[in-house]
């Protein structure tokens, strides 16, 4: 009888009906098969540009040294943007979209010998870079966190590494000048923190980073002030991570970074709690990569990074799990993705 039951169990495992069972629900990481892509790099500035409807990246550093090329991702493929002028080569610059001017704003970075304090804007309609001449600006720095202010739509810059100190100043771009803000509460000085807009709570969340004082904490910016959030548990402290809003989950998603070593864990933030996701597949461990929400698809696009030994040029999407089906011999379907195996800066 045991033999009969065992044979029946094995047969059931091979049944096309079981093989055709639906895949696990929830968003997943999926490798994007881009035929053309930017060269392998880390520390590139990245932001979504609503004007051109593309994810724009600039510069970074890789095997070819410090870079100043501009690339755009349209949701399926990369193309290099031939701009008449461009900012000088750099890594670890900050970049974000200014809703008021309709331009991307790039600030700071490191070129191998100097910390930079110049400001450039990118017009997605004409694909042109323009160097700005503000009367005041943040100190030259690398790893500053730039993001769109949920209250004003202007770009905010926080922190960065301005030798010999880490910075804790908050500045706002007005469209032609930088103005230093004076919030009541200020996070400890830091650079290379994970920062993302949180649409559900209409604020910006910041986690971790590098600093001389404790950076193992979570903060939010509400358009007027910084607010410390006591979150327990938290992800292991890290720098060089990246985060973006996921409309699919209704939460902020953070991936990777340097946490004693390069990591490839995925965490979500709901406004009060961090939670680690258990996923079938993920990009390999890395830091200094880019993550940008692509609004038209609801997917987060991840590109590049560094794992301590090699630079990456791969592109990943985090969003609804695609279902790829193959015909079975019995007329059913088999989800081919079930056979997929698990995979797993401040200037150098």
Short mmCIF file of C-alpha atoms in Angstrom, two decimals:
data_model
loop_
_atom_site.label_atom_id
_atom_site.label_comp_id
_atom_site.label_asym_id
_atom_site.label_seq_id
_atom_site.Cartn_x
_atom_site.Cartn_y
_atom_site.Cartn_z
CA UNK A 1 0.00 0.00 0.00
CA UNK A 2 2.84 2.41 0.84
CA UNK A 3 4.42 1.71 -2.56
CA UNK A 4 1.12 2.43 -4.32
CA UNK A 5 0.71 5.73 -2.42
CA UNK A 6 4.31 6.74 -3.17
CA UNK A 7 3.87 6.07 -6.89
CA UNK A 8 0.63 8.05 -6.88
CA UNK A 9 2.38 10.97 -5.10
CA UNK A 10 5.22 11.08 -7.66
CA UNK A 11 2.72 10.96 -10.49
CA UNK A 12 0.81 13.84 -8.95
CA UNK A 13 4.00 15.94 -8.83
CA UNK A 14 4.42 15.42 -12.57
CA UNK A 15 0.82 16.34 -13.31
CA UNK A 16 0.44 19.19 -15.82
CA UNK A 17 -2.33 20.57 -13.64
CA UNK A 18 0.12 21.17 -10.80
CA UNK A 19 2.79 22.51 -13.13
CA UNK A 20 0.24 24.96 -14.47
CA UNK A 21 -0.50 26.34 -10.98
CA UNK A 22 -0.30 30.14 -10.84
CA UNK A 23 3.02 31.67 -9.75
CA UNK A 24 3.40 33.38 -6.36
CA UNK A 25 1.56 36.69 -6.18
CA UNK A 26 3.13 40.06 -5.58
CA UNK A 27 5.74 42.17 -7.36
CA UNK A 28 9.12 40.65 -8.21
CA UNK A 29 12.51 41.64 -9.61
CA UNK A 30 12.84 40.86 -13.32
CA UNK A 31 15.95 41.28 -15.48
CA UNK A 32 15.37 43.63 -18.42
CA UNK A 33 16.88 42.29 -21.64
CA UNK A 34 18.18 45.57 -23.05
CA UNK A 35 20.17 45.12 -26.27
CA UNK A 36 21.96 48.45 -25.77
CA UNK A 37 22.87 49.86 -22.38
CA UNK A 38 25.24 52.33 -20.73
CA UNK A 39 28.68 51.00 -19.89
CA UNK A 40 29.13 49.37 -16.48
CA UNK A 41 29.35 52.01 -13.76
CA UNK A 42 28.53 53.13 -10.23
CA UNK A 43 27.57 56.45 -8.70
CA UNK A 44 25.65 57.76 -11.72
CA UNK A 45 23.11 60.52 -11.08
CA UNK A 46 19.60 59.38 -11.96
CA UNK A 47 16.04 60.71 -12.01
CA UNK A 48 12.79 60.31 -13.93
CA UNK A 49 12.14 63.16 -16.36
CA UNK A 50 8.38 63.64 -16.98
CA UNK A 51 9.10 66.00 -19.89
CA UNK A 52 10.78 63.33 -22.02
CA UNK A 53 9.01 60.43 -20.28
CA UNK A 54 12.34 58.72 -19.62
CA UNK A 55 14.68 57.75 -16.83
CA UNK A 56 17.81 59.89 -17.28
CA UNK A 57 21.24 58.96 -15.93
CA UNK A 58 24.42 61.01 -16.03
CA UNK A 59 28.07 60.16 -15.43
CA UNK A 60 29.35 57.87 -12.69
CA UNK A 61 32.64 56.00 -12.70
CA UNK A 62 33.71 52.64 -14.10
CA UNK A 63 36.56 50.85 -15.79
CA UNK A 64 36.81 53.76 -18.23
CA UNK A 65 37.26 56.29 -15.41
CA UNK A 66 34.98 59.17 -14.55
CA UNK A 67 32.15 59.65 -17.03
CA UNK A 68 30.01 62.50 -18.35
CA UNK A 69 27.68 60.76 -20.79
CA UNK A 70 23.88 61.09 -20.69
CA UNK A 71 21.54 58.13 -21.25
CA UNK A 72 17.75 57.76 -21.34
CA UNK A 73 15.63 54.67 -20.67
CA UNK A 74 12.15 54.67 -22.23
CA UNK A 75 10.75 51.69 -20.32
CA UNK A 76 12.15 49.00 -22.59
CA UNK A 77 15.46 50.22 -24.04
CA UNK A 78 18.39 52.57 -23.44
CA UNK A 79 19.68 55.21 -25.84
CA UNK A 80 22.58 57.62 -25.45
CA UNK A 81 21.59 61.28 -25.60
CA UNK A 82 23.88 63.38 -27.78
CA UNK A 83 23.98 66.69 -25.92
CA UNK A 84 25.80 69.75 -27.30
CA UNK A 85 27.36 70.39 -23.90
CA UNK A 86 27.52 68.38 -20.69
CA UNK A 87 28.70 68.74 -17.11
CA UNK A 88 32.32 67.67 -16.55
CA UNK A 89 32.89 63.99 -15.61
CA UNK A 90 31.96 63.00 -12.07
CA UNK A 91 30.55 60.35 -9.78
CA UNK A 92 28.20 60.54 -6.77
CA UNK A 93 26.40 63.68 -7.91
CA UNK A 94 22.79 64.25 -6.88
CA UNK A 95 19.95 64.77 -9.35
CA UNK A 96 16.19 65.32 -9.05
CA UNK A 97 13.28 66.78 -11.02
CA UNK A 98 12.13 70.33 -10.32
CA UNK A 99 8.39 70.44 -11.00
CA UNK A 100 8.25 74.23 -11.12
CA UNK A 101 10.89 74.75 -13.82
CA UNK A 102 10.24 71.41 -15.53
CA UNK A 103 13.94 70.55 -15.49
CA UNK A 104 16.29 68.07 -13.87
CA UNK A 105 18.74 69.63 -11.41
CA UNK A 106 22.20 68.13 -10.92
CA UNK A 107 24.55 69.17 -8.12
CA UNK A 108 28.01 68.24 -6.86
CA UNK A 109 29.99 65.04 -7.14
CA UNK A 110 33.62 63.96 -7.28
CA UNK A 111 35.96 63.84 -10.29
CA UNK A 112 38.87 61.88 -8.89
CA UNK A 113 40.70 64.84 -7.40
CA UNK A 114 38.13 67.49 -6.42
CA UNK A 115 34.76 67.73 -4.73
CA UNK A 116 32.41 69.65 -7.00
CA UNK A 117 29.89 72.38 -6.18
CA UNK A 118 28.52 73.30 -9.61
CA UNK A 119 24.82 73.20 -10.54
CA UNK A 120 23.49 72.08 -13.92
CA UNK A 121 19.95 71.77 -15.29
CA UNK A 122 18.73 69.39 -17.99
CA UNK A 123 15.83 70.21 -20.31
CA UNK A 124 14.22 66.98 -21.51
CA UNK A 125 12.34 68.76 -24.30
CA UNK A 126 15.51 70.01 -26.01
CA UNK A 127 17.94 67.47 -24.51
CA UNK A 128 20.29 70.22 -23.37
CA UNK A 129 22.45 70.76 -20.29
CA UNK A 130 22.89 74.30 -18.94
CA UNK A 131 25.36 75.35 -16.27
CA UNK A 132 23.65 77.61 -13.74
CA UNK A 133 25.28 80.53 -11.93
CA UNK A 134 23.54 80.78 -8.56
CA UNK A 135 24.63 83.53 -6.16
CA UNK A 136 24.63 81.00 -3.32
CA UNK A 137 24.83 77.21 -3.20
CA UNK A 138 25.61 74.29 -0.92
CA UNK A 139 29.29 73.61 -0.26
CA UNK A 140 31.04 71.37 -2.82
CA UNK A 141 30.10 67.84 -1.83
CA UNK A 142 29.70 64.27 -2.92
CA UNK A 143 26.81 61.99 -2.02
CA UNK A 144 24.31 64.81 -1.38
CA UNK A 145 20.68 63.68 -1.37
CA UNK A 146 18.56 65.53 -3.94
CA UNK A 147 14.77 65.06 -4.11
CA UNK A 148 11.59 66.85 -5.13
CA UNK A 149 9.96 68.74 -2.27
CA UNK A 150 6.40 67.38 -1.81
CA UNK A 151 5.22 70.83 -0.71
CA UNK A 152 6.75 73.21 -3.26
CA UNK A 153 7.80 70.97 -6.16
CA UNK A 154 11.28 72.47 -6.03
CA UNK A 155 14.44 70.39 -5.63
CA UNK A 156 15.83 69.99 -2.11
CA UNK A 157 19.45 69.05 -1.36
CA UNK A 158 20.42 67.57 1.98
CA UNK A 159 23.83 66.67 3.34
CA UNK A 160 26.76 65.24 1.45
CA UNK A 161 30.45 64.84 2.18
CA UNK A 162 32.18 68.22 2.07
CA UNK A 163 35.76 67.54 3.18
CA UNK A 164 36.75 67.29 5.92
CA UNK A 165 33.22 67.09 7.25
CA UNK A 166 29.87 65.50 6.52
CA UNK A 167 27.16 68.07 5.92
CA UNK A 168 23.71 68.50 7.49
CA UNK A 169 22.44 71.56 5.65
CA UNK A 170 19.12 71.66 3.78
CA UNK A 171 18.94 73.79 0.62
CA UNK A 172 16.16 74.55 -1.88
CA UNK A 173 16.60 75.27 -5.59
CA UNK A 174 14.38 78.21 -6.62
CA UNK A 175 14.87 77.81 -10.38
CA UNK A 176 17.83 80.16 -10.53
CA UNK A 177 19.40 80.11 -7.07
CA UNK A 178 19.97 77.96 -3.99
CA UNK A 179 18.42 79.14 -0.70
CA UNK A 180 19.45 77.59 2.61
CA UNK A 181 16.48 76.48 4.72
CA UNK A 182 16.33 76.53 8.50
CA UNK A 183 14.24 73.54 9.64
CA UNK A 184 13.57 73.19 13.36
CA UNK A 185 14.83 69.62 13.46
CA UNK A 186 17.81 68.36 11.48
CA UNK A 187 19.16 64.81 10.96
CA UNK A 188 22.78 64.12 11.82
CA UNK A 189 25.22 64.92 9.01
CA UNK A 190 25.48 62.23 6.35
CA UNK A 191 26.06 61.35 2.71
CA UNK A 192 24.99 58.52 0.40
CA UNK A 193 21.70 57.90 2.22
CA UNK A 194 18.70 56.16 0.64
CA UNK A 195 16.03 58.79 -0.13
CA UNK A 196 12.61 58.46 -1.76
CA UNK A 197 9.28 60.21 -2.08
CA UNK A 198 6.53 58.39 -0.17
CA UNK A 199 3.30 59.08 -2.02
CA UNK A 200 1.07 57.39 0.57
CA UNK A 201 2.24 59.77 3.30
CA UNK A 202 3.06 62.75 1.06
CA UNK A 203 6.56 63.09 2.45
CA UNK A 204 10.13 61.97 1.74
CA UNK A 205 11.84 59.18 3.68
CA UNK A 206 15.61 59.00 4.30
CA UNK A 207 17.49 56.04 5.77
CA UNK A 208 21.10 55.41 6.77
CA UNK A 209 24.13 56.80 4.97
CA UNK A 210 27.73 57.61 5.87
CA UNK A 211 28.57 60.06 8.65
CA UNK A 212 30.80 60.86 11.60
CA UNK A 213 27.81 60.61 13.97
CA UNK A 214 25.21 57.82 14.11
CA UNK A 215 23.31 57.53 10.83
CA UNK A 216 21.44 54.33 11.73
CA UNK A 217 18.02 55.95 11.73
CA UNK A 218 14.97 56.87 9.66
CA UNK A 219 13.86 60.44 8.93
CA UNK A 220 11.07 62.04 6.93
CA UNK A 221 10.81 65.48 5.28
CA UNK A 222 7.30 66.96 5.11
CA UNK A 223 8.09 70.09 3.11
CA UNK A 224 8.82 72.19 6.18
CA UNK A 225 10.76 70.14 8.69
CA UNK A 226 12.69 66.92 9.23
CA UNK A 227 11.03 64.37 11.53
CA UNK A 228 12.74 61.50 13.33
CA UNK A 229 10.78 58.25 13.08
CA UNK A 230 11.36 55.54 15.68
CA UNK A 231 11.18 52.45 13.49
CA UNK A 232 11.72 48.97 14.88
CA UNK A 233 12.94 46.80 13.38
CA UNK A 234 15.10 48.60 10.83
CA UNK A 235 17.21 47.23 7.98
CA UNK A 236 20.89 46.80 8.83
CA UNK A 237 22.53 50.22 8.55
CA UNK A 238 23.94 50.92 5.09
CA UNK A 239 25.23 53.48 2.62
CA UNK A 240 25.09 53.62 -1.15
CA UNK A 241 21.63 52.08 -1.17
CA UNK A 242 18.75 53.31 -3.33
CA UNK A 243 14.99 53.60 -2.88
CA UNK A 244 11.90 54.48 -4.91
CA UNK A 245 8.13 54.61 -4.52
CA UNK A 246 6.21 51.52 -5.67
CA UNK A 247 2.57 52.22 -6.63
CA UNK A 248 2.06 48.45 -6.91
CA UNK A 249 2.80 47.93 -3.22
CA UNK A 250 1.80 51.39 -2.06
CA UNK A 251 5.13 51.54 -0.24
CA UNK A 252 8.70 52.73 -0.69
CA UNK A 253 11.09 50.00 -1.83
CA UNK A 254 14.79 50.03 -0.85
CA UNK A 255 17.40 47.68 -2.32
CA UNK A 256 21.03 46.82 -1.60
CA UNK A 257 23.82 49.10 -0.46
CA UNK A 258 26.94 48.57 1.64
CA UNK A 259 26.09 47.10 5.05
CA UNK A 260 29.46 45.74 6.12
CA UNK A 261 29.49 44.14 2.68
CA UNK A 262 27.42 44.69 -0.44
CA UNK A 263 23.84 43.53 0.08
CA UNK A 264 20.99 42.43 -2.18
CA UNK A 265 18.09 42.53 0.25
CA UNK A 266 14.81 44.29 -0.57
CA UNK A 267 12.90 46.27 2.08
CA UNK A 268 9.66 48.24 2.11
CA UNK A 269 8.65 51.33 4.10
CA UNK A 270 4.98 52.09 4.81
CA UNK A 271 5.42 55.33 6.73
CA UNK A 272 6.16 53.76 10.11
CA UNK A 273 7.55 50.26 9.57
CA UNK A 274 10.36 48.63 7.61
CA UNK A 275 9.74 45.10 6.35
CA UNK A 276 12.06 42.79 4.42
CA UNK A 277 10.56 41.08 1.38
CA UNK A 278 11.15 37.41 0.64
CA UNK A 279 11.58 37.19 -3.13
CA UNK A 280 12.36 34.39 -5.57
CA UNK A 281 14.97 36.42 -7.39
CA UNK A 282 16.89 39.67 -6.99
CA UNK A 283 19.74 41.61 -8.59
CA UNK A 284 23.15 40.59 -7.30
CA UNK A 285 24.56 42.40 -4.26
CA UNK A 286 25.73 45.94 -5.00
CA UNK A 287 26.02 49.57 -3.89
CA UNK A 288 25.97 52.96 -5.64
CA UNK A 289 23.25 51.84 -8.07
CA UNK A 290 20.21 53.82 -9.30
CA UNK A 291 16.51 53.18 -8.67
CA UNK A 292 13.81 55.28 -10.35
CA UNK A 293 10.03 54.84 -10.58
CA UNK A 294 8.74 54.61 -14.16
CA UNK A 295 5.20 56.02 -13.65
CA UNK A 296 3.60 54.76 -16.87
CA UNK A 297 4.24 51.12 -15.93
CA UNK A 298 4.34 51.38 -12.13
CA UNK A 299 7.71 49.63 -12.19
CA UNK A 300 10.90 50.63 -10.42
CA UNK A 301 13.92 50.53 -12.72
CA UNK A 302 17.33 49.64 -11.24
CA UNK A 303 20.59 50.16 -13.10
CA UNK A 304 24.31 49.63 -12.48
CA UNK A 305 26.29 49.67 -9.25
CA UNK A 306 29.45 48.12 -7.81
CA UNK A 307 30.12 45.04 -5.66
CA UNK A 308 33.68 45.76 -4.53
CA UNK A 309 35.17 43.87 -7.48
CA UNK A 310 33.14 44.68 -10.58
CA UNK A 311 30.92 47.38 -12.04
CA UNK A 312 27.46 46.49 -13.33
CA UNK A 313 25.60 47.47 -16.50
CA UNK A 314 22.47 45.39 -15.95
CA UNK A 315 18.92 46.75 -15.82
CA UNK A 316 16.21 45.32 -13.56
CA UNK A 317 12.52 46.09 -13.05
CA UNK A 318 10.57 45.69 -9.82
CA UNK A 319 6.85 45.41 -10.38
CA UNK A 320 4.01 43.04 -11.24
CA UNK A 321 5.35 39.55 -11.85
CA UNK A 322 5.21 38.74 -15.59
CA UNK A 323 3.67 35.42 -16.55
CA UNK A 324 5.53 33.64 -19.35
CA UNK A 325 3.74 30.55 -20.53
CA UNK A 326 4.83 27.59 -22.61
CA UNK A 327 2.42 25.06 -24.12
CA UNK A 328 2.42 21.71 -22.35
CA UNK A 329 1.98 18.36 -24.02
CA UNK A 330 -1.52 18.08 -22.57
CA UNK A 331 -2.75 21.43 -23.80
CA UNK A 332 -2.27 23.20 -20.48
CA UNK A 333 0.38 25.83 -19.76
CA UNK A 334 3.55 25.79 -17.70
CA UNK A 335 4.85 28.98 -16.11
CA UNK A 336 8.45 29.05 -17.33
CA UNK A 337 9.39 31.55 -14.63
CA UNK A 338 8.97 28.82 -12.02
CA UNK A 339 12.20 27.30 -13.29
CA UNK A 340 14.14 30.50 -12.72
CA UNK A 341 16.88 30.06 -10.14
CA UNK A 342 17.58 32.49 -7.32
CA UNK A 343 20.23 35.10 -8.08
CA UNK A 344 21.18 36.79 -6.10
CA UNK A 345 29.95 56.02 -3.05
CA UNK A 346 31.59 58.78 -2.22
CA UNK A 347 34.19 58.71 -4.96
CA UNK A 348 36.97 56.21 -5.32
#
